[in-house]
Short mmCIF file of C-alpha atoms in Angstrom, two decimals:
data_model
loop_
_atom_site.label_atom_id
_atom_site.label_comp_id
_atom_site.label_asym_id
_atom_site.label_seq_id
_atom_site.Cartn_x
_atom_site.Cartn_y
_atom_site.Cartn_z
CA MET A 820 15.41 18.01 -19.35
CA SER A 821 15.39 16.36 -15.93
CA PRO A 822 18.62 14.60 -14.91
CA THR A 823 18.65 10.82 -14.76
CA PHE A 824 20.00 8.64 -11.97
CA LEU A 825 21.15 5.04 -11.61
CA ARG A 826 18.60 2.94 -9.75
CA PRO A 827 20.21 0.53 -7.26
CA ALA A 828 19.18 -3.10 -7.08
CA ARG A 829 16.30 -4.02 -4.79
CA LEU A 830 16.75 -5.50 -1.31
CA PRO A 831 14.81 -8.80 -1.23
CA PRO A 832 14.79 -11.14 1.79
CA GLY A 833 18.28 -12.43 2.50
CA SER A 834 19.95 -9.11 1.64
CA ARG A 835 22.82 -8.01 3.86
CA VAL A 836 22.46 -4.36 4.87
CA ALA A 837 25.26 -2.36 6.50
CA ALA A 838 24.28 -0.27 9.54
CA LEU A 839 26.22 3.01 9.45
CA SER A 840 26.84 5.71 12.08
CA LEU A 841 27.44 8.55 9.63
CA SER A 842 26.29 11.21 12.09
CA SER A 843 26.08 10.62 15.83
CA GLY A 844 27.58 7.61 17.61
CA PHE A 845 24.62 7.75 20.03
CA VAL A 846 23.66 4.15 19.27
CA THR A 847 26.07 2.84 21.94
CA ASP A 848 23.84 4.48 24.58
CA VAL A 849 20.71 2.64 23.40
CA MET A 850 21.83 -0.84 22.40
CA GLY A 851 18.49 -2.32 23.44
CA ARG A 852 16.82 -0.08 20.88
CA TYR A 853 19.40 -1.11 18.29
CA ARG A 854 18.75 -4.81 18.90
CA ALA A 855 15.00 -4.22 18.58
CA GLY A 856 15.51 -2.53 15.20
CA VAL A 857 17.72 -5.36 13.95
CA ARG A 858 15.15 -7.93 15.06
CA GLN A 859 12.17 -6.11 13.56
CA VAL A 860 13.91 -5.53 10.23
CA ALA A 861 14.88 -9.21 10.03
CA ASP A 862 11.37 -10.38 10.91
CA GLU A 863 9.61 -8.06 8.45
CA PHE A 864 11.98 -7.79 5.47
CA GLY A 865 14.38 -10.71 5.95
CA TRP A 866 17.38 -8.38 5.90
CA GLU A 867 20.55 -9.27 7.80
CA ILE A 868 21.98 -6.18 9.46
CA THR A 869 25.78 -6.00 9.49
CA LEU A 870 27.56 -3.35 11.55
CA ALA A 871 30.10 -1.19 9.76
CA PRO A 872 33.59 -1.34 11.35
CA ASN A 873 33.33 2.01 13.17
CA ALA A 874 29.60 2.08 13.85
CA LEU A 875 29.91 1.28 17.56
CA ARG A 876 33.02 3.35 18.33
CA GLY A 877 30.87 5.75 20.37
CA GLU A 878 29.92 9.42 20.22
CA GLU A 879 33.26 10.84 21.33
CA TYR A 880 35.32 8.85 18.81
CA LEU A 881 33.01 9.42 15.84
CA TYR A 882 32.72 13.13 16.58
CA ALA A 883 36.51 13.41 16.56
CA HIS A 884 36.96 11.24 13.46
CA PRO A 885 34.55 12.17 10.65
CA GLN A 886 36.82 10.37 8.20
CA ALA A 887 36.10 7.10 10.04
CA ARG A 888 32.42 7.63 9.30
CA ALA A 889 33.13 8.22 5.62
CA ASP A 890 35.40 5.17 5.64
CA ASP A 891 32.45 3.07 6.79
CA LEU A 892 30.37 4.31 3.87
CA HIS A 893 33.17 3.43 1.43
CA TRP A 894 33.67 0.04 3.10
CA ALA A 895 29.99 -0.80 2.64
CA LEU A 896 30.01 0.31 -0.99
CA GLN A 897 33.06 -1.74 -1.91
CA ASN A 898 32.23 -4.85 0.14
CA PRO A 899 30.75 -7.43 -2.26
CA GLU A 900 28.91 -9.08 0.63
CA ILE A 901 26.93 -5.90 1.40
CA ASP A 902 23.77 -5.24 -0.63
CA GLY A 903 22.45 -2.04 0.96
CA LEU A 904 23.26 0.76 3.40
CA LEU A 905 21.16 1.99 6.33
CA SER A 906 21.64 5.00 8.60
CA ILE A 907 21.47 4.06 12.28
CA ILE A 908 20.52 7.58 13.44
CA GLY A 909 20.97 11.20 12.44
CA GLY A 910 22.77 14.02 14.21
CA ASP A 911 23.99 17.47 13.26
CA ASP A 912 27.45 17.34 11.70
CA SER A 913 27.50 15.04 8.65
CA VAL A 914 28.55 18.13 6.73
CA ARG A 915 32.02 17.44 8.17
CA LEU A 916 32.20 14.30 5.99
CA LEU A 917 32.32 16.32 2.78
CA PRO A 918 36.14 16.40 2.41
CA PHE A 919 36.27 12.60 2.66
CA LEU A 920 33.33 11.44 0.52
CA ASP A 921 34.26 9.68 -2.71
CA LEU A 922 31.50 10.23 -5.29
CA ASP A 923 33.28 8.00 -7.79
CA LEU A 924 32.90 5.07 -5.39
CA ILE A 925 29.19 5.80 -4.98
CA ARG A 926 28.79 5.86 -8.76
CA ALA A 927 30.85 2.70 -9.24
CA HIS A 928 28.88 0.77 -6.59
CA PRO A 929 25.27 1.99 -6.80
CA LYS A 930 23.78 0.38 -3.70
CA PRO A 931 20.59 1.58 -1.98
CA PHE A 932 21.13 3.98 0.93
CA LEU A 933 18.26 4.69 3.36
CA GLY A 934 18.19 7.53 5.88
CA PHE A 935 16.84 10.99 6.69
CA SER A 936 17.53 14.09 8.79
CA ASP A 937 21.33 14.66 8.97
CA SER A 938 21.65 11.88 6.37
CA THR A 939 20.54 14.57 3.91
CA VAL A 940 24.30 15.14 3.40
CA THR A 941 24.75 11.54 2.22
CA LEU A 942 21.50 11.50 0.26
CA LEU A 943 22.67 14.51 -1.74
CA ALA A 944 26.11 12.95 -2.21
CA PHE A 945 24.40 10.00 -3.90
CA LEU A 946 22.38 12.35 -6.11
CA ARG A 947 25.53 14.29 -7.01
CA ALA A 948 27.10 10.95 -7.97
CA GLY A 949 24.09 10.16 -10.18
CA VAL A 950 22.65 7.41 -7.94
CA MET A 951 19.14 7.29 -6.44
CA PRO A 952 19.10 7.22 -2.61
CA TYR A 953 16.08 6.72 -0.35
CA HIS A 954 14.73 9.29 2.09
CA GLY A 955 13.15 7.22 4.82
CA PRO A 956 13.41 5.67 8.29
CA ALA A 957 16.63 5.17 10.19
CA LEU A 958 17.32 2.00 12.16
CA LEU A 959 16.71 3.59 15.58
CA THR A 960 13.59 5.52 14.55
CA ASP A 961 10.67 3.94 12.70
CA LEU A 962 12.51 0.65 12.09
CA ALA A 963 12.77 0.15 15.87
CA GLU A 964 9.26 1.52 16.46
CA ASN A 965 7.84 0.74 19.89
CA GLY A 966 5.54 -2.26 19.75
CA GLY A 967 6.65 -3.25 16.25
CA LEU A 968 6.93 -1.73 12.78
CA HIS A 969 3.97 0.37 11.70
CA PRO A 970 2.18 -1.09 8.63
CA PHE A 971 2.45 2.30 6.89
CA THR A 972 6.23 2.23 7.29
CA VAL A 973 6.40 -1.36 6.06
CA GLN A 974 4.33 -0.56 2.97
CA GLY A 975 6.52 2.42 2.12
CA ILE A 976 9.77 0.48 2.36
CA ARG A 977 8.44 -2.52 0.44
CA ARG A 978 7.24 -0.43 -2.49
CA ALA A 979 10.42 1.65 -2.68
CA LEU A 980 13.10 -0.92 -1.87
CA VAL A 981 11.86 -4.52 -1.87
CA ASP A 982 9.10 -5.21 -4.39
CA LYS A 983 9.47 -5.24 -8.17
CA PRO A 984 9.77 -1.62 -9.38
CA GLN A 985 6.47 -0.20 -10.58
CA PRO A 986 4.60 3.10 -10.17
CA PHE A 987 2.87 3.53 -6.83
CA ASP A 988 0.67 6.15 -5.23
CA LEU A 989 1.66 7.76 -1.98
CA SER A 990 -1.04 8.02 0.63
CA PRO A 991 -1.58 10.01 3.82
CA ALA A 992 -0.78 8.14 7.02
CA PRO A 993 -3.98 6.97 8.76
CA GLU A 994 -2.46 8.01 12.08
CA TRP A 995 0.67 9.79 13.21
CA THR A 996 2.71 10.65 16.29
CA GLU A 997 5.58 12.76 17.53
CA HIS A 998 5.35 11.37 21.06
CA PHE A 999 8.73 10.96 22.74
CA SER A 1000 9.54 7.54 24.19
CA ASP A 1001 12.74 7.12 26.21
CA TRP A 1002 14.93 4.78 24.15
CA GLN A 1003 17.14 4.07 27.15
CA ASP A 1004 14.18 2.59 29.05
CA GLU A 1005 14.00 -0.89 27.51
CA SER A 1006 10.74 -1.60 29.34
CA LEU A 1007 9.02 0.81 26.93
CA GLN A 1008 10.21 -0.92 23.77
CA GLU A 1009 7.09 -3.07 23.46
CA VAL A 1010 4.72 -0.29 24.58
CA ARG A 1011 3.02 1.29 21.58
CA ARG A 1012 3.24 5.06 21.44
CA PRO A 1013 -0.01 7.07 21.36
CA PHE A 1014 -1.04 8.08 17.84
CA MET A 1015 -3.37 10.80 16.58
CA LEU A 1016 -5.84 10.38 13.73
CA GLY A 1017 -4.32 11.35 10.38
CA ASP A 1018 -5.61 14.59 8.89
CA GLY A 1019 -4.53 14.11 5.27
CA TRP A 1020 -2.60 16.29 2.86
CA GLN A 1021 -3.24 19.96 2.13
CA TRP A 1022 -2.93 21.23 -1.43
CA LEU A 1023 -1.75 24.78 -0.86
CA GLN A 1024 -1.79 26.05 -4.43
CA GLY A 1025 -1.55 25.02 -8.06
CA ASP A 1026 -4.28 23.41 -10.15
CA ALA A 1027 -2.33 21.74 -12.94
CA PRO A 1028 -0.67 18.31 -12.78
CA ALA A 1029 3.10 18.45 -12.42
CA GLN A 1030 5.95 15.98 -12.79
CA GLY A 1031 9.66 15.99 -11.99
CA HIS A 1032 12.39 14.14 -10.15
CA LEU A 1033 12.46 14.23 -6.34
CA MET A 1034 15.13 16.38 -4.69
CA GLY A 1035 15.46 17.63 -1.13
CA GLY A 1036 15.75 16.56 2.48
CA CYS A 1037 15.89 18.26 5.86
CA LEU A 1038 15.83 22.06 5.52
CA GLY A 1039 18.18 22.69 8.43
CA VAL A 1040 20.79 20.35 6.98
CA LEU A 1041 20.31 21.77 3.51
CA ASP A 1042 21.07 25.16 5.04
CA MET A 1043 24.40 23.81 6.35
CA LEU A 1044 25.21 22.44 2.88
CA ASN A 1045 24.24 25.57 0.99
CA GLY A 1046 27.36 27.12 -0.54
CA THR A 1047 29.61 24.12 0.16
CA PRO A 1048 30.96 21.56 -2.35
CA GLY A 1049 28.15 19.28 -1.17
CA TRP A 1050 25.48 21.53 -2.70
CA PRO A 1051 24.05 20.06 -5.92
CA ALA A 1052 24.92 21.73 -9.21
CA PRO A 1053 22.17 23.92 -10.73
CA GLU A 1054 21.30 21.35 -13.39
CA LEU A 1055 20.34 18.80 -10.72
CA TRP A 1056 17.58 21.15 -9.54
CA ASN A 1057 16.13 21.66 -13.04
CA GLY A 1058 12.55 20.43 -13.15
CA ALA A 1059 12.68 18.97 -9.64
CA VAL A 1060 9.82 18.29 -7.29
CA LEU A 1061 11.26 19.56 -4.01
CA ALA A 1062 10.63 17.37 -0.95
CA LEU A 1063 11.42 19.52 2.10
CA GLU A 1064 11.01 18.78 5.80
CA THR A 1065 11.72 20.44 9.12
CA SER A 1066 13.19 18.69 12.15
CA GLU A 1067 12.79 18.45 15.91
CA ASP A 1068 14.62 21.81 16.03
CA VAL A 1069 11.20 23.31 15.14
CA PRO A 1070 12.45 26.20 12.99
CA ALA A 1071 10.18 29.24 13.14
CA PRO A 1072 7.87 29.61 10.12
CA HIS A 1073 9.62 32.81 9.09
CA GLN A 1074 12.98 30.95 9.11
CA VAL A 1075 11.55 28.44 6.64
CA GLY A 1076 10.44 31.40 4.56
CA TYR A 1077 13.96 32.83 4.63
CA TRP A 1078 15.42 29.50 3.49
CA LEU A 1079 12.91 29.38 0.63
CA ARG A 1080 13.87 32.94 -0.35
CA ASN A 1081 17.41 31.67 -0.77
CA TYR A 1082 16.11 28.97 -3.13
CA ALA A 1083 14.24 31.66 -5.03
CA ALA A 1084 17.41 33.77 -5.29
CA GLN A 1085 19.33 30.76 -6.63
CA GLY A 1086 16.66 30.15 -9.25
CA ILE A 1087 15.72 26.79 -7.74
CA LEU A 1088 12.08 27.76 -7.17
CA GLY A 1089 11.87 29.25 -10.64
CA ARG A 1090 12.93 25.93 -12.19
CA ALA A 1091 10.98 23.65 -9.84
CA ALA A 1092 8.13 21.44 -11.08
CA GLY A 1093 6.42 21.08 -7.70
CA LEU A 1094 6.84 21.09 -3.94
CA LEU A 1095 6.13 18.54 -1.21
CA LEU A 1096 6.18 19.86 2.35
CA ALA A 1097 6.45 17.35 5.18
CA ARG A 1098 4.23 17.34 8.22
CA PRO A 1099 6.13 19.71 10.55
CA ARG A 1100 7.19 18.27 13.89
CA GLY A 1101 6.47 20.27 17.03
CA TYR A 1102 4.32 22.94 15.35
CA THR A 1103 1.11 24.26 16.87
CA PRO A 1104 -1.88 24.67 14.51
CA ALA A 1105 -1.18 28.41 14.45
CA MET A 1106 2.45 27.81 13.49
CA VAL A 1107 1.37 25.48 10.69
CA GLN A 1108 -0.89 28.15 9.21
CA GLU A 1109 1.90 30.74 9.57
CA LEU A 1110 4.26 28.33 7.78
CA TYR A 1111 1.84 27.89 4.90
CA GLY A 1112 1.43 31.64 4.70
CA TRP A 1113 5.20 32.07 4.37
CA VAL A 1114 5.38 29.40 1.65
CA ARG A 1115 2.68 31.13 -0.39
CA ARG A 1116 4.31 34.52 0.20
CA VAL A 1117 7.74 33.43 -1.05
CA LEU A 1118 6.29 31.64 -4.06
CA ARG A 1119 4.32 34.76 -4.92
CA GLU A 1120 7.51 36.85 -4.62
CA ALA A 1121 9.22 34.39 -6.98
CA GLY A 1122 6.39 34.56 -9.51
CA ARG A 1123 5.44 30.94 -8.84
CA GLU A 1124 1.78 31.17 -7.89
CA ASP A 1125 1.38 28.37 -10.43
CA LEU A 1126 3.62 25.91 -8.56
CA THR A 1127 1.73 22.86 -7.34
CA VAL A 1128 2.30 22.41 -3.60
CA ALA A 1129 1.20 19.48 -1.41
CA ALA A 1130 1.72 19.93 2.33
CA ASN A 1131 1.38 17.80 5.46
CA VAL A 1132 2.95 14.83 3.65
CA ASP A 1133 4.21 12.07 5.95
CA PHE A 1134 8.00 12.06 5.58
CA GLY A 1135 10.69 13.30 7.94
CA HIS A 1136 10.51 13.74 11.69
CA THR A 1137 7.03 12.46 12.53
CA SER A 1138 6.04 8.79 12.50
CA PRO A 1139 5.22 6.73 10.56
CA GLN A 1140 7.00 8.05 7.50
CA LEU A 1141 7.07 7.32 3.80
CA THR A 1142 10.15 6.13 1.94
CA LEU A 1143 10.85 8.46 -0.99
CA PRO A 1144 13.24 7.40 -3.79
CA LEU A 1145 15.09 10.66 -4.45
CA GLY A 1146 15.87 11.13 -8.12
CA ALA A 1147 12.78 9.14 -9.14
CA GLN A 1148 10.02 10.79 -11.12
CA VAL A 1149 6.93 11.84 -9.20
CA ARG A 1150 3.60 13.10 -10.55
CA LEU A 1151 1.42 15.53 -8.60
CA ASP A 1152 -2.27 15.65 -9.55
CA PRO A 1153 -4.08 18.12 -7.29
CA ALA A 1154 -7.47 17.63 -8.96
CA ALA A 1155 -7.36 13.90 -8.28
CA GLY A 1156 -5.53 14.34 -4.97
CA ARG A 1157 -2.81 11.92 -6.11
CA ILE A 1158 0.96 11.77 -5.74
CA THR A 1159 2.44 8.99 -7.88
CA VAL A 1160 6.06 7.81 -7.75
CA VAL A 1161 7.59 6.27 -10.87
CA PRO A 1162 10.75 4.53 -9.59
#
């Protein structure tokens, strides 16, 4: 039996959404980028962005005070005027929030939380509390996209967070980019980044349809969580479709294989219903093929040649990215080439 999760209320126009610095306080160095994200979110979704009390305290303060970051999360959950929660940007030390996170508060106030990368810590905290979170853009990334929000990003957020809940099919991005644009140079904010033509998904193995609840996040952050109190209990992995992505750290393909071997040793791969691999950022074509070889190798070692695996899916550290409701049911149909989310 797959676990079940509370589904937060939607975020229609007029919703007040708290902007949280749960990882880095870097936002104070790129306030022009922040203002662009606030403006674009308001124009497209009608959301009013409200800063959490400590969100602009700066990198030095927030690094030294992880409890202040957790306090902001709790403030947003308990504040009756706040409808949703949004990560401003990721980082590399949200794992330090674990001693301060109150899962009972998350469960008592099931509001939508949107983020990715280092926000994997918070996403899993919501899942551990029995509440669906949303793996998707942060305020400073795709929501402040140069030249305006990408239609693919808008569609993903609307279907997951704004529109009336109903099943929807994911689709490959028609174009994608990992081009770096200097966020401190405000003259570039309205200059569209160069995009490459989308190359679709790759079905690595598995012929049979599969269904399970979405679990996962950024592999590097999951590695930091592994073995800590923030790691989900075994029953939360039962029957899951794993959604796993790499980051701008560009982990070597063999390192991804080693991480997956850990999941095999824990029994996670043995109990999984399917696997979604994100488009890897910073990989050469040769590295991508080596990565896929490692995935197949580890699944073969685990006796899971049957596991349905879709790769090159647009979530994580390339743009534009999908918004995935973690904890929601997802159906993989390799014969039809379909991935359907049932929120």
